[in-house]
Coordinates of C-alpha atoms in Angstrom, one line a residue:
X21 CA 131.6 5.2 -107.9
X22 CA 128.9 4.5 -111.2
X23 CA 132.8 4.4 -113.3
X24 CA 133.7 1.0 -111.4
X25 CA 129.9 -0.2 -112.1
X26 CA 130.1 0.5 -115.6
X27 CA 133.3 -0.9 -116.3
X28 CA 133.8 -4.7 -117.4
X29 CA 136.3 -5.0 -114.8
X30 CA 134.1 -6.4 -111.3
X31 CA 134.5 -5.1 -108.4
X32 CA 136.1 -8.1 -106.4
X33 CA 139.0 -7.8 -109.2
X34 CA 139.9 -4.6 -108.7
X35 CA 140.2 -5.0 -105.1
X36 CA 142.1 -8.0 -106.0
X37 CA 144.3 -5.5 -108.1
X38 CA 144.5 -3.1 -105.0
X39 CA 146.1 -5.7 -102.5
X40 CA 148.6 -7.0 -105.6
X41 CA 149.5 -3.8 -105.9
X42 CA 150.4 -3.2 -102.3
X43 CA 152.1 -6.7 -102.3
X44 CA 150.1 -7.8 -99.3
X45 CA 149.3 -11.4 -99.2
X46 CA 150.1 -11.7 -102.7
X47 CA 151.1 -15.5 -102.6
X48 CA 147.4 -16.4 -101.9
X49 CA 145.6 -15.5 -104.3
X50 CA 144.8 -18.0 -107.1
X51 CA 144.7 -16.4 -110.7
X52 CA 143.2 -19.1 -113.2
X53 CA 145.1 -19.6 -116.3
X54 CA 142.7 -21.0 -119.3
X55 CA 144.4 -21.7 -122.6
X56 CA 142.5 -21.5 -126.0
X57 CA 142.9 -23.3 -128.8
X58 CA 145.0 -22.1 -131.9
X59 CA 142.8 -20.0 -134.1
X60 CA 139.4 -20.8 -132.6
X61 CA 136.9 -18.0 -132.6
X62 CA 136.9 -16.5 -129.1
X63 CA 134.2 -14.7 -127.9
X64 CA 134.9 -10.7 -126.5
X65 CA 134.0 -11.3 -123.2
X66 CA 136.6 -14.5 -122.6
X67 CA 139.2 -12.0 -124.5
X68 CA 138.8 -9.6 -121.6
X69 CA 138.6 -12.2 -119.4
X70 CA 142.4 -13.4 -120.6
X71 CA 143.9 -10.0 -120.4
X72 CA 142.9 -9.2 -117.5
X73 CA 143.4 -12.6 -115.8
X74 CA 147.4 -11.9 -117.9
X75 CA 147.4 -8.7 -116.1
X76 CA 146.6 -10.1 -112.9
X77 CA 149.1 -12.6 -113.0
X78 CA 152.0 -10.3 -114.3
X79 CA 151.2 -8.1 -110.7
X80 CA 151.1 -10.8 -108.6
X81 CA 154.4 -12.4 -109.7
X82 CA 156.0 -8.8 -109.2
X83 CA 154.2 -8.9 -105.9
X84 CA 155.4 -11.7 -104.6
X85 CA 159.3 -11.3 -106.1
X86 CA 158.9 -7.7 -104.2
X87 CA 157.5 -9.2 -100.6
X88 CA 160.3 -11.8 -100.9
X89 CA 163.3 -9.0 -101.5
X90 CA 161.8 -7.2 -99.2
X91 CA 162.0 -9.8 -96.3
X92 CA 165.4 -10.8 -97.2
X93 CA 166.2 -7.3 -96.6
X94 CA 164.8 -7.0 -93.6
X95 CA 166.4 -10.5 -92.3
X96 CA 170.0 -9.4 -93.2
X97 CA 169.6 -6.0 -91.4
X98 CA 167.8 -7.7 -88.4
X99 CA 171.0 -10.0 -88.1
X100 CA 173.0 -7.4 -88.8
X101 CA 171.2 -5.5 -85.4
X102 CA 171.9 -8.8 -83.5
X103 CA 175.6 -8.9 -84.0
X104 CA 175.3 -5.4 -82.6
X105 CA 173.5 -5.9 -79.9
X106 CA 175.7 -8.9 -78.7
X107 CA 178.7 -6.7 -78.6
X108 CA 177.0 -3.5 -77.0
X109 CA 176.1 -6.1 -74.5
X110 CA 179.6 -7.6 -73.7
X111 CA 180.9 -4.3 -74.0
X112 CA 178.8 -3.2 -71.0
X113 CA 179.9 -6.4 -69.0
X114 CA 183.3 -5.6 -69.2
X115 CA 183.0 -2.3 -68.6
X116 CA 181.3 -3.0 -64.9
X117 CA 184.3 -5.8 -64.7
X118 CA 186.9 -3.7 -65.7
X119 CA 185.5 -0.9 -62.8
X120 CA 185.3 -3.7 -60.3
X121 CA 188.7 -4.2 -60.6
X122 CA 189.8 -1.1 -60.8
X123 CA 188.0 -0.3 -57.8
X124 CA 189.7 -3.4 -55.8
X125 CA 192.9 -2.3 -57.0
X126 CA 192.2 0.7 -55.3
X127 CA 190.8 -0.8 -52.0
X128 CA 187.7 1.3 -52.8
X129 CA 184.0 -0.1 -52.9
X130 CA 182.6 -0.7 -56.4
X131 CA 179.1 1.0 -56.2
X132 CA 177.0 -1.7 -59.0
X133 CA 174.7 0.5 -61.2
X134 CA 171.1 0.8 -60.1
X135 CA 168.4 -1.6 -62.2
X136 CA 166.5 0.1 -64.7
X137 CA 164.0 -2.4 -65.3
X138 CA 162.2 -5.1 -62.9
X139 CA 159.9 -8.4 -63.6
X140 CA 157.1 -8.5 -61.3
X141 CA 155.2 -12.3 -60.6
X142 CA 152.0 -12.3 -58.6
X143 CA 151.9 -14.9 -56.2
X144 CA 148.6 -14.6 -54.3
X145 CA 144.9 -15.4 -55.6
X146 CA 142.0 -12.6 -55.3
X147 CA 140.2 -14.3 -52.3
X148 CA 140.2 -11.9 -49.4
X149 CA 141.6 -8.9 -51.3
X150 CA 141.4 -5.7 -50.4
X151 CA 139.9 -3.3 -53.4
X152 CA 142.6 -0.9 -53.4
X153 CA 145.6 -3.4 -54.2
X154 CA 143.2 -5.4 -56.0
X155 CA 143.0 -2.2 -58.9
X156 CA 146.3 -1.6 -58.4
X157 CA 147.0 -5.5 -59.5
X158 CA 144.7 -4.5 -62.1
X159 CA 146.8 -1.4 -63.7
X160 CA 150.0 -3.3 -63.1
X161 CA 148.3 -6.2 -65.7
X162 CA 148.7 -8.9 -63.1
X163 CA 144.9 -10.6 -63.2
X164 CA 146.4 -14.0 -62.8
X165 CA 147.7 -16.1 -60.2
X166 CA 151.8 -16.1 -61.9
X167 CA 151.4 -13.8 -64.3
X168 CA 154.7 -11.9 -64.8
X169 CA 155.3 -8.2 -66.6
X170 CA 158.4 -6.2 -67.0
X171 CA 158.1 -2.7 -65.6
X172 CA 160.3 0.5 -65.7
X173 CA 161.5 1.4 -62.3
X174 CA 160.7 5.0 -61.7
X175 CA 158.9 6.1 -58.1
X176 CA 154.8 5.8 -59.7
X177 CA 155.7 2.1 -59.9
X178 CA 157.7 1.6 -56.8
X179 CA 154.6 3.6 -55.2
X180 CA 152.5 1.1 -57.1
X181 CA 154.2 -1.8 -55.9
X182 CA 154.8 -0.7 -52.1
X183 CA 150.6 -1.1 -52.0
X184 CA 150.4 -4.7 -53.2
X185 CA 153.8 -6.0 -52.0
X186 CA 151.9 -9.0 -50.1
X187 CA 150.7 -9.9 -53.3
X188 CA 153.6 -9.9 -55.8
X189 CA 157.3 -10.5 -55.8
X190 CA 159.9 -8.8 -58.0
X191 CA 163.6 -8.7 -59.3
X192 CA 166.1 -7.6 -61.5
X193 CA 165.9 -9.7 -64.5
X194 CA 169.5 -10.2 -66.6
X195 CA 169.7 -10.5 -70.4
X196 CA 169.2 -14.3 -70.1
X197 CA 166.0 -14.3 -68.6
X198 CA 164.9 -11.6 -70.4
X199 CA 165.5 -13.5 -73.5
X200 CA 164.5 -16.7 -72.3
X201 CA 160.8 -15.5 -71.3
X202 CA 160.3 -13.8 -74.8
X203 CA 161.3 -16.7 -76.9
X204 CA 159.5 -19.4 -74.7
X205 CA 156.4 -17.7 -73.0
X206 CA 156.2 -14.4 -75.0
X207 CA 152.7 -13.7 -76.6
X208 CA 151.9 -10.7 -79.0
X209 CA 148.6 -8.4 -78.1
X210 CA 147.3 -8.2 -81.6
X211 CA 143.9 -6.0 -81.8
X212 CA 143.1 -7.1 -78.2
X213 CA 144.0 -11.0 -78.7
X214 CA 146.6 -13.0 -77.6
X215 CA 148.9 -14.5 -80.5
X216 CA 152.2 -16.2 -80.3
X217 CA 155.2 -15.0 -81.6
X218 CA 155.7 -17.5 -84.2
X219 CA 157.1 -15.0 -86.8
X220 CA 159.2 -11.1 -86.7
X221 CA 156.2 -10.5 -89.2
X222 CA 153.8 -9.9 -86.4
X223 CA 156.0 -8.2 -84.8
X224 CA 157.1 -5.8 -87.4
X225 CA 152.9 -5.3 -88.3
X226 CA 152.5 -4.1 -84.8
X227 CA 155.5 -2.5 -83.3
X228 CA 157.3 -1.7 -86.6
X229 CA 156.7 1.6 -86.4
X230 CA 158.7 2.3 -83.3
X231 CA 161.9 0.5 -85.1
X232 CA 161.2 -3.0 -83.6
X233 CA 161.1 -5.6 -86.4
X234 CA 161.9 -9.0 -84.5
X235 CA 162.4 -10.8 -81.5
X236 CA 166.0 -9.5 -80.5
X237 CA 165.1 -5.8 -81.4
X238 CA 162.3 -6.8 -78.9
X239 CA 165.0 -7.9 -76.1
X240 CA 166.9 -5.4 -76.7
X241 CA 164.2 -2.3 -75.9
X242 CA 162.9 -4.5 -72.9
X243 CA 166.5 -5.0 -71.6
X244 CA 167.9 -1.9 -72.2
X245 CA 164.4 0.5 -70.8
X246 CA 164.8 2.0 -74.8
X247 CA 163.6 5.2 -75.7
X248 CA 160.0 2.6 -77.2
X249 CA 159.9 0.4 -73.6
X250 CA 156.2 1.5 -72.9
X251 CA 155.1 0.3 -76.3
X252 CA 157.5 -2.9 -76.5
X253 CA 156.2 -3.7 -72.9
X254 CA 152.3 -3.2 -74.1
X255 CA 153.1 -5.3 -77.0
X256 CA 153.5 -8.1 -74.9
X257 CA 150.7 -10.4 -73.2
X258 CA 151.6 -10.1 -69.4
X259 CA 153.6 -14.0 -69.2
X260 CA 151.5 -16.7 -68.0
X261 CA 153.8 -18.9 -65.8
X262 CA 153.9 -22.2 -64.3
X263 CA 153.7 -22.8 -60.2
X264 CA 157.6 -22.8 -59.5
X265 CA 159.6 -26.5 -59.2
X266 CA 160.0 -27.1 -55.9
X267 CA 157.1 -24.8 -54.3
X268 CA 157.5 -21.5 -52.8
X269 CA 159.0 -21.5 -49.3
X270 CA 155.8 -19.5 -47.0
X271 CA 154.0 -17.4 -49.1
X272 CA 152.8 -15.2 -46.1
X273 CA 156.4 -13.9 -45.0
X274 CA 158.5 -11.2 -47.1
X275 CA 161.4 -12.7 -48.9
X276 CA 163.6 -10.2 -46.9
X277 CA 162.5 -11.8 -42.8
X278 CA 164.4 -13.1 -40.7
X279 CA 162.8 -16.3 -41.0
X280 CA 162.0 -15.7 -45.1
X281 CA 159.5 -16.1 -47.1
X282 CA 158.4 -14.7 -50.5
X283 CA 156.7 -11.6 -51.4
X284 CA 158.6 -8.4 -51.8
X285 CA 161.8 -7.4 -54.0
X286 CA 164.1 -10.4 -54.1
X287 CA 166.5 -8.6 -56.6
X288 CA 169.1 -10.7 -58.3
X289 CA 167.5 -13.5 -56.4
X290 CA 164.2 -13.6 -58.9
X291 CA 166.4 -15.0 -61.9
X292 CA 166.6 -17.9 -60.2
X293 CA 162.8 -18.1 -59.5
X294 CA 162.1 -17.0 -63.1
X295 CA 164.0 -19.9 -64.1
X296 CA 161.5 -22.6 -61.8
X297 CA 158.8 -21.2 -63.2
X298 CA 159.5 -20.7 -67.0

């Protein structure tokens, strides 16, 4: 507006002021402090120039003692969420061992829960592809010789999967390879790019919004199939993994032949694959 252009404050200061004032990336901006003489004659313009560079500085320490409460905050409740993760997750453990048992006890058959969430690996190229699996591949996010995602099992994606089961093989994934694959191959999708997860801060920029402010509140929505799995699963760049140790057996034959092989759904099995490639 003509106010800002008439006022001796420039425009790049008072957007300077805005950002202090939000507290966003408070620490890096670099407020000159110049020091004047006692009782020299000091022009008007250099006086404004002092209060307001005073001003500055007074936001930006406030700033930046805000930002760092506010992440202390959100570290002790994140660890807090941890603690209660771990026990929802032993919880459940014994709960299935204390039905096994009870089951045995019995002499009754212990019917394990079905999987709520699989991890799907492509293991063929695109030469000679048909065009239909090859879109499927597409929607699925597996463009990539061993790229992995983790998918909700419902029927569209066991429909999905049924077309291009030559091309991909899949699994159950447990808590430890969940966590394993976000902490050493997960990458964040960031306005379209692909950026590490180095910090809960890109995280919490991101996903925030859907009550997801680190890496364990991350597991814990993938592992679980949460309420916020579509966007937690989005979040993350499909894994890029590494050919498996020890080679894949026959690439051509199902995993579930007589004489084996490896496409199709290998279960429990896949954990152990997931581990040889990660």
């Amino acid at each position: 507006s003509s106010s800002c252009f008439s006022s001796s404050v420039p425009l790049c200061c008072i957007a300077r002021r805005r950002y202090l004032e939000e507290g966003k990336m408070a620490q890096r901006y670099q407020i000159s402090s110049d020091k004047v003489a006692e009782g020299a004659a000091v022009p008007e313009k250099v006086q404004l120039k002092l209060a307001r560079n005073a001003a500055l500085a007074e936001e930006k320490q406030k700033a930046v003692e805000a930002a760092k409460k506010e992440r202390e905050e959100q570290r002790e409740s994140l660890k807090k969420r941890s603690q209660e993760y771990q026990k929802e997750y032993a919880a459940h453990e014994q709960k299935l061992i204390d039905l096994r048992r009870e089951a045995k006890l019995g002499g009754n058959f212990f019917v394990e829960p079905e999987a709520k969430l699989l991890f799907v690996v492509r293991i063929k190229g695109i030469i000679k592809m048909a065009p239909k699996p090859r879109k499927v591949l597409q929607l699925l996010r597996l463009r990539q010789l061993h790229n992995g995602v983790f998918l909700k099992v419902n029927k569209p994606i066991l429909q999905m999967l049924k077309l291009v089961q030559p091309y991909v093989t899949y699994g159950y994934p447990t808590l430890k390879t969940v966590r394993e694959l976000i902490y050493k191959r997960g990458f964040a999708k960031v306005n379209k790019q692909r950026i590490p997860l180095s910090d809960n801060s890109i995280i919490e920029g991101t996903v925030g919004k859907h009550g997801l402010h680190g890496v364990e509140d991350l597991v814990h929505e993938i592992y679980t199939v949460g309420p916020h799995f579509k966007q937690a699963s989005n979040f993350l760049w499909p894994f890029k993994l590494s050919a498996p140790r020890g080679g894949f057996k026959c690439k051509r034959h199902g995993y579930c032949e007589m004489k084996g092989g490896d496409w199709g759904n290998r279960e429990e099995a896949m954990n152990e694959l997931v581990s040889r490639m990660n």
